[in-house]
Every structure is written in C-alpha cells, then in structure tokens.
CSV table of C-alpha atoms in Angstrom, one decimal:
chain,number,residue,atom,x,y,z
A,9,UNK,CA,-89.2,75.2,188.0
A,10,UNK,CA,-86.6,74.9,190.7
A,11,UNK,CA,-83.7,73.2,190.4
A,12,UNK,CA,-83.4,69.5,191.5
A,13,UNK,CA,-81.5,69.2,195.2
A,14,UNK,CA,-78.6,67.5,194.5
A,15,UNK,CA,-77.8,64.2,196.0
A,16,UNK,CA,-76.1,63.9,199.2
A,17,UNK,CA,-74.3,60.7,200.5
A,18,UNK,CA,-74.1,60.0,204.4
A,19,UNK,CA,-70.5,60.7,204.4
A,20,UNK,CA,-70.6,63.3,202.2
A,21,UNK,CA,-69.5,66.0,204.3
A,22,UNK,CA,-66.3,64.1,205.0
A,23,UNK,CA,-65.1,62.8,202.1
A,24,UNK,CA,-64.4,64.5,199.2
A,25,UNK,CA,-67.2,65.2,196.6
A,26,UNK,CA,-64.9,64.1,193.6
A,27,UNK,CA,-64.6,60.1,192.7
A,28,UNK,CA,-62.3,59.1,195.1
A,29,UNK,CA,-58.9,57.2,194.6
A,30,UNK,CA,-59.2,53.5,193.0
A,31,UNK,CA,-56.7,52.5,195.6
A,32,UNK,CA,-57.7,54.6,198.6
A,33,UNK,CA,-57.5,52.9,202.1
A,34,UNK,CA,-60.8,54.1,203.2
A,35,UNK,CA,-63.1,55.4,201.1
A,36,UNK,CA,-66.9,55.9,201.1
A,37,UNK,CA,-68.8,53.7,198.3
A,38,UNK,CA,-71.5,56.7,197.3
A,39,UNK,CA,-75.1,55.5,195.5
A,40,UNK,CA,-74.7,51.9,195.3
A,41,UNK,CA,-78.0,49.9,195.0
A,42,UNK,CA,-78.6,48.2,197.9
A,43,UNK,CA,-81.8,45.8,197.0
A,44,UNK,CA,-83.1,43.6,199.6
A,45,UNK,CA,-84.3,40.3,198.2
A,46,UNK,CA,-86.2,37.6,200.0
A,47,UNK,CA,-87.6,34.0,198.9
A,48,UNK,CA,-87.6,30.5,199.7
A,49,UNK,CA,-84.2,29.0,199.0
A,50,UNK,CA,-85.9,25.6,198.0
A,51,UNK,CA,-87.9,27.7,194.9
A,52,UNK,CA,-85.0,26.2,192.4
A,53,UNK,CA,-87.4,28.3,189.6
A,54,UNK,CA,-87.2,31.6,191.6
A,55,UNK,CA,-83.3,30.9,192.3
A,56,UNK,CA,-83.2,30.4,188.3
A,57,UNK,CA,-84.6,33.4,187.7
A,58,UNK,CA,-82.8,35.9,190.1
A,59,UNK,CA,-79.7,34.2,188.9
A,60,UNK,CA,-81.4,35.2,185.0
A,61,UNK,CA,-81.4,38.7,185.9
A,62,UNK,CA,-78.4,39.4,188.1
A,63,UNK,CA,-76.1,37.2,186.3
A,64,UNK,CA,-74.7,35.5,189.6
A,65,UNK,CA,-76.2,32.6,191.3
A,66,UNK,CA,-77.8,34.1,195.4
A,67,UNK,CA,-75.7,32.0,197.5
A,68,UNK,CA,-76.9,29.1,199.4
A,69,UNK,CA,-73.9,28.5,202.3
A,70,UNK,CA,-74.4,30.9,205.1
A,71,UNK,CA,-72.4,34.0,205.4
A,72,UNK,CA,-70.8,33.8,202.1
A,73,UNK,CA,-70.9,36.0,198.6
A,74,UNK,CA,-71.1,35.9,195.3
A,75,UNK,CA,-70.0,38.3,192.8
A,76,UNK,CA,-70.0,38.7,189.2
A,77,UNK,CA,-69.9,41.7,186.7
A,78,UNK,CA,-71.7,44.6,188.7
A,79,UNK,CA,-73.5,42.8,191.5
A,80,UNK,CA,-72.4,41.2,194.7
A,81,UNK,CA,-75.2,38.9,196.5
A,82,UNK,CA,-74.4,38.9,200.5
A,83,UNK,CA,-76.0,36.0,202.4
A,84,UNK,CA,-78.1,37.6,205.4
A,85,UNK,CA,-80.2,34.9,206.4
A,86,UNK,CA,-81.8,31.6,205.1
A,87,UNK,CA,-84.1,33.7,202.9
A,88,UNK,CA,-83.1,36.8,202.7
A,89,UNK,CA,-79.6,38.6,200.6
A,90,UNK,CA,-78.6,42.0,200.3
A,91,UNK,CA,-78.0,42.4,196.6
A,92,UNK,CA,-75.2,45.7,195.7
A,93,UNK,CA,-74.5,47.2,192.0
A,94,UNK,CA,-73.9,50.2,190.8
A,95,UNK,CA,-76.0,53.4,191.7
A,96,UNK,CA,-77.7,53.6,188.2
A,97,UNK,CA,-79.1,50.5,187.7
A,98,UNK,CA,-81.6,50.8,191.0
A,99,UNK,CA,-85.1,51.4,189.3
A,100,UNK,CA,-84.2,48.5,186.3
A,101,UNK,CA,-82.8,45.8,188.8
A,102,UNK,CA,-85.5,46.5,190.9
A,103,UNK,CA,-88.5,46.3,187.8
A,104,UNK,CA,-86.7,43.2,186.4
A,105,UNK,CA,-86.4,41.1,189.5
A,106,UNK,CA,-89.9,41.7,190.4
A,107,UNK,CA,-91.2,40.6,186.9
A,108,UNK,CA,-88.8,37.9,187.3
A,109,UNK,CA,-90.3,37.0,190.5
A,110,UNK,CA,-94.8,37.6,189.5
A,111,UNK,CA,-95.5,34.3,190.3
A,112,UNK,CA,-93.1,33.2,193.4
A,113,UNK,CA,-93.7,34.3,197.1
A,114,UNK,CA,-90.7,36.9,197.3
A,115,UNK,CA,-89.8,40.4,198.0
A,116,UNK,CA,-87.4,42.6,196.6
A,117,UNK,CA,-87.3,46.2,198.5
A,118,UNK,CA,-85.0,49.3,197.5
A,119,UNK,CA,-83.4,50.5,200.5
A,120,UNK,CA,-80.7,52.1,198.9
A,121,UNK,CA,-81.1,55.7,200.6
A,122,UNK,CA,-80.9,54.0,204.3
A,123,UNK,CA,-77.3,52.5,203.9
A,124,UNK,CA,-73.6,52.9,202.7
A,125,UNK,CA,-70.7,51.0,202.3
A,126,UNK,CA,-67.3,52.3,203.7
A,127,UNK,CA,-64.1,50.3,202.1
A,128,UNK,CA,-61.1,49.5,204.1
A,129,UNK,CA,-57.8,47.6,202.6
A,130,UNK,CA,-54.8,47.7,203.3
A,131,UNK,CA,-52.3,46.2,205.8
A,132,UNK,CA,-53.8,47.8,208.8
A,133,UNK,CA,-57.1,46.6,208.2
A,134,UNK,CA,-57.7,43.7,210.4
A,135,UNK,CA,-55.8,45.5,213.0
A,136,UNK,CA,-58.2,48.9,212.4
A,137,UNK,CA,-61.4,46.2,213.0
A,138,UNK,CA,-60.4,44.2,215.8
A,139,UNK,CA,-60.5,47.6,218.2
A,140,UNK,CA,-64.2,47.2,217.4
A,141,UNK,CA,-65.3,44.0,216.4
A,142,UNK,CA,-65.5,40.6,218.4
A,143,UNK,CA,-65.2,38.2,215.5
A,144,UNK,CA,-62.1,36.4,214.2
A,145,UNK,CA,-61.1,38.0,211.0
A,146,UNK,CA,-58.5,36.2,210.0
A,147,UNK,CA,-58.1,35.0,206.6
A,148,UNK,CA,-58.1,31.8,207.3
A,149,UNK,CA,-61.5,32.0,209.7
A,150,UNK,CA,-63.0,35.0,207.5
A,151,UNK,CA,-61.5,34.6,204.2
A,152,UNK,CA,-62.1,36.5,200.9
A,153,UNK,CA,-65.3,35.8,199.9
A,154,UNK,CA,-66.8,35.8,203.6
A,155,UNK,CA,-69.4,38.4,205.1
A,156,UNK,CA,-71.1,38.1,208.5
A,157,UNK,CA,-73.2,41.0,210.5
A,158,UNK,CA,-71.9,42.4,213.9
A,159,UNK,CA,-70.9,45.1,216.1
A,160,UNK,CA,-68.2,47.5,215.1
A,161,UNK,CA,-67.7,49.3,217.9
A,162,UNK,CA,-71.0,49.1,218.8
A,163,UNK,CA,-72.8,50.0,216.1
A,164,UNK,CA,-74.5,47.3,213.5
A,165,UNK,CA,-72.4,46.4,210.7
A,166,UNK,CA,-72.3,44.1,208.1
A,167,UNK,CA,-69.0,43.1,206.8
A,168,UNK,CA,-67.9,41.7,203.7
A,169,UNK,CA,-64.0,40.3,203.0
A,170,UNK,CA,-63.5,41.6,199.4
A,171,UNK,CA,-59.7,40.5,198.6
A,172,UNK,CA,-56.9,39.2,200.4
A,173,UNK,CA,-55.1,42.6,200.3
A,174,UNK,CA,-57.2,42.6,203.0
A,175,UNK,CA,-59.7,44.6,201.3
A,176,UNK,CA,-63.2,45.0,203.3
A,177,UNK,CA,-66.7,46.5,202.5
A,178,UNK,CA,-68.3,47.7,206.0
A,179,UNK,CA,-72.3,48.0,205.0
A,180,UNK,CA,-74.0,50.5,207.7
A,181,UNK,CA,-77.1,52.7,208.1
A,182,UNK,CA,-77.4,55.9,206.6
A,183,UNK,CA,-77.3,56.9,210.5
A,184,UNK,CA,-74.7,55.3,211.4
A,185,UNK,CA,-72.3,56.1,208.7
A,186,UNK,CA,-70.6,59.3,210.2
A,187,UNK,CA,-70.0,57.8,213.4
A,188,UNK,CA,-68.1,54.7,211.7
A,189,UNK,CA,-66.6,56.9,210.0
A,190,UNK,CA,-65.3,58.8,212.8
A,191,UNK,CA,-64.3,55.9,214.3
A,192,UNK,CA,-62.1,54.4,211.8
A,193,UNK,CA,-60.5,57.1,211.2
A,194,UNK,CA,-59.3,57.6,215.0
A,195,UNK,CA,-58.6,53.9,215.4
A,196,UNK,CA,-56.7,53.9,212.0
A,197,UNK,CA,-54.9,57.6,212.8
A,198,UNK,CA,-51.4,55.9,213.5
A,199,UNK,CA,-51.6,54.0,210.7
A,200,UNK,CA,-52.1,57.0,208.3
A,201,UNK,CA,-55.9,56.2,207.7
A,202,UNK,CA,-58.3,59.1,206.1
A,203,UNK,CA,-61.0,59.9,204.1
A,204,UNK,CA,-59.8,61.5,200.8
A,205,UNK,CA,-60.6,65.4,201.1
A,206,UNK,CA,-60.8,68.3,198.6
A,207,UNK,CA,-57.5,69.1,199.6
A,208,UNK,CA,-56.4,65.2,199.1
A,209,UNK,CA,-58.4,63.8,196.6
C-alpha cells in the first residue's frame, strides 16, 4: 500500500516545517479547524446547544469573539460564525455539533483545507496592517476581542485582535495565503518581520 501524502499547509514552503516559536512575530497557524456554523440567532435552544458542545457561548454583538479553552467563535454575519480549534478535533466537533443541531435549521460545514490563519504581534503590527488595510485598528476602535472582514492589500481577509500586545490572527484563503504572506513580510522588512525558517526556527 503506498504511503499516505503528507499534509501540506498553504505556507508551508515558507515557513519552517517544525512548530514554530510560541512568541514568533509572524507565524503561520498550520491545521486549525475552521468550521463554518450557521443558524438563527433567535433559536435560544440551538444557541444552548452549540454553546453545550463548544464550551463558549457564539457571540451575538457584531464583529466581536469569544474564546474559551480550544475554540474561538468569530462573528461573520447575523447567522453565520466561523468557529477555530485545534487541527485534531475537526471530524469530532464537526459530528457533535451536527447531532447537537438534528432538529434545528443550521449548518455546520468543514472548510478547513480552504483557509489559514497567519499571526502578527508585536509593536509593529498596526503599523505592518495599515499599508494594507482601510479600517481603524486602533485599540480603542478595534480592541482585543474585535474581528471584522476586509481588504489587506487587496486581498480578502478577516481579522481578528487577539491581545493588546497587539497580537492579530489574519484568516485567508488557502489561495491567498502566499501572497499575504509575501506581503507582510515586505511591508514588515524594516521592522525585522519573517517567517521562521529551517535555518531560524
């Protein structure tokens, strides 16, 4: 039987294929579960029962997060969140929440292999982003806790304000990834910003 291809991540020609630092300034986030969830935010039971399974509630207020233990629930619309844990627990979070869900009028579709989240902190982060992005990222417009979708440099984002290190999580397509990539690390070049290599890692 032939051996099983090994997984590749979007960025994983740039970045190093060892964990990367804890404390890098820009790293990728390989293999997360990205689940896309979407029901009526009125359906208190189906709320209940995501919140049952996930262990955080989905939140309500536009353009806000919640996090808790291993998943982070991003606000995308009135009925819809992007739901992100770690890269094993795909298949079960994905069978729970739709047992979870039998009876209510929701969806919840894996679309983990189509996106990756590139991490940015540090104290040239909101400089780094505003070469690209039209929105006020200011901590005191887009505080910790915050997420909204845009352009970044042209190319569909979402972004997510983590900490107040400023630490940010930059969602993207699959396609998009090495050219974001690319990006921020010209835009962040004076500023020391680089994707951990083999020879840096």
């Amino acid at each position: 039987m032939p051996s099983p291809i090994p997984r590749r991540s979007p960025l994983g020609e740039i970045q190093s294929a060892e964990s990367p630092p804890p404390d890098g300034q820009l790293v990728e986030r390989p293999f997360l579960t990205h689940l896309n969830l979407r029901l009526h935010p009125d359906d208190a039971e189906a709320l209940a029962a995501v919140h049952q399974v996930i262990g955080v509630q989905l939140p309500l207020t536009p353009n806000t997060i919640t996090a808790g233990g291993d998943v982070t629930a991003i606000w995308l619309g009135p009925d819809e969140w992007l739901l992100l844990a770690e890269h094993h627990q795909s298949d079960a979070l994905v069978a729970d929440l739709q047992d979870a869900l039998a009876s209510h009028f929701a969806s919840v579709v894996d679309i983990s292999a189509g996106q990756t989240v590139i991490r940015l902190r540090g104290p040239s982060t909101l400089d780094v982003l505003a070469r690209g992005c039209a929105l006020d990222l200011h901590p005191t417009v887009f505080p910790p806790g915050a997420c909204a979708q845009t352009l970044l440099a042209r190319a569909q984002a979402l972004l997510v304000a983590v900490d107040d290190t400023p630490t940010f999580d930059i969602v993207v397509r699959r396609s998009f990834a090495p050219y974001v990539a690319a990006w921020l690390e010209d835009s962040g070049r004076q500023f020391g910003l680089h994707f951990p290599t083999s020879d840096t890692a």
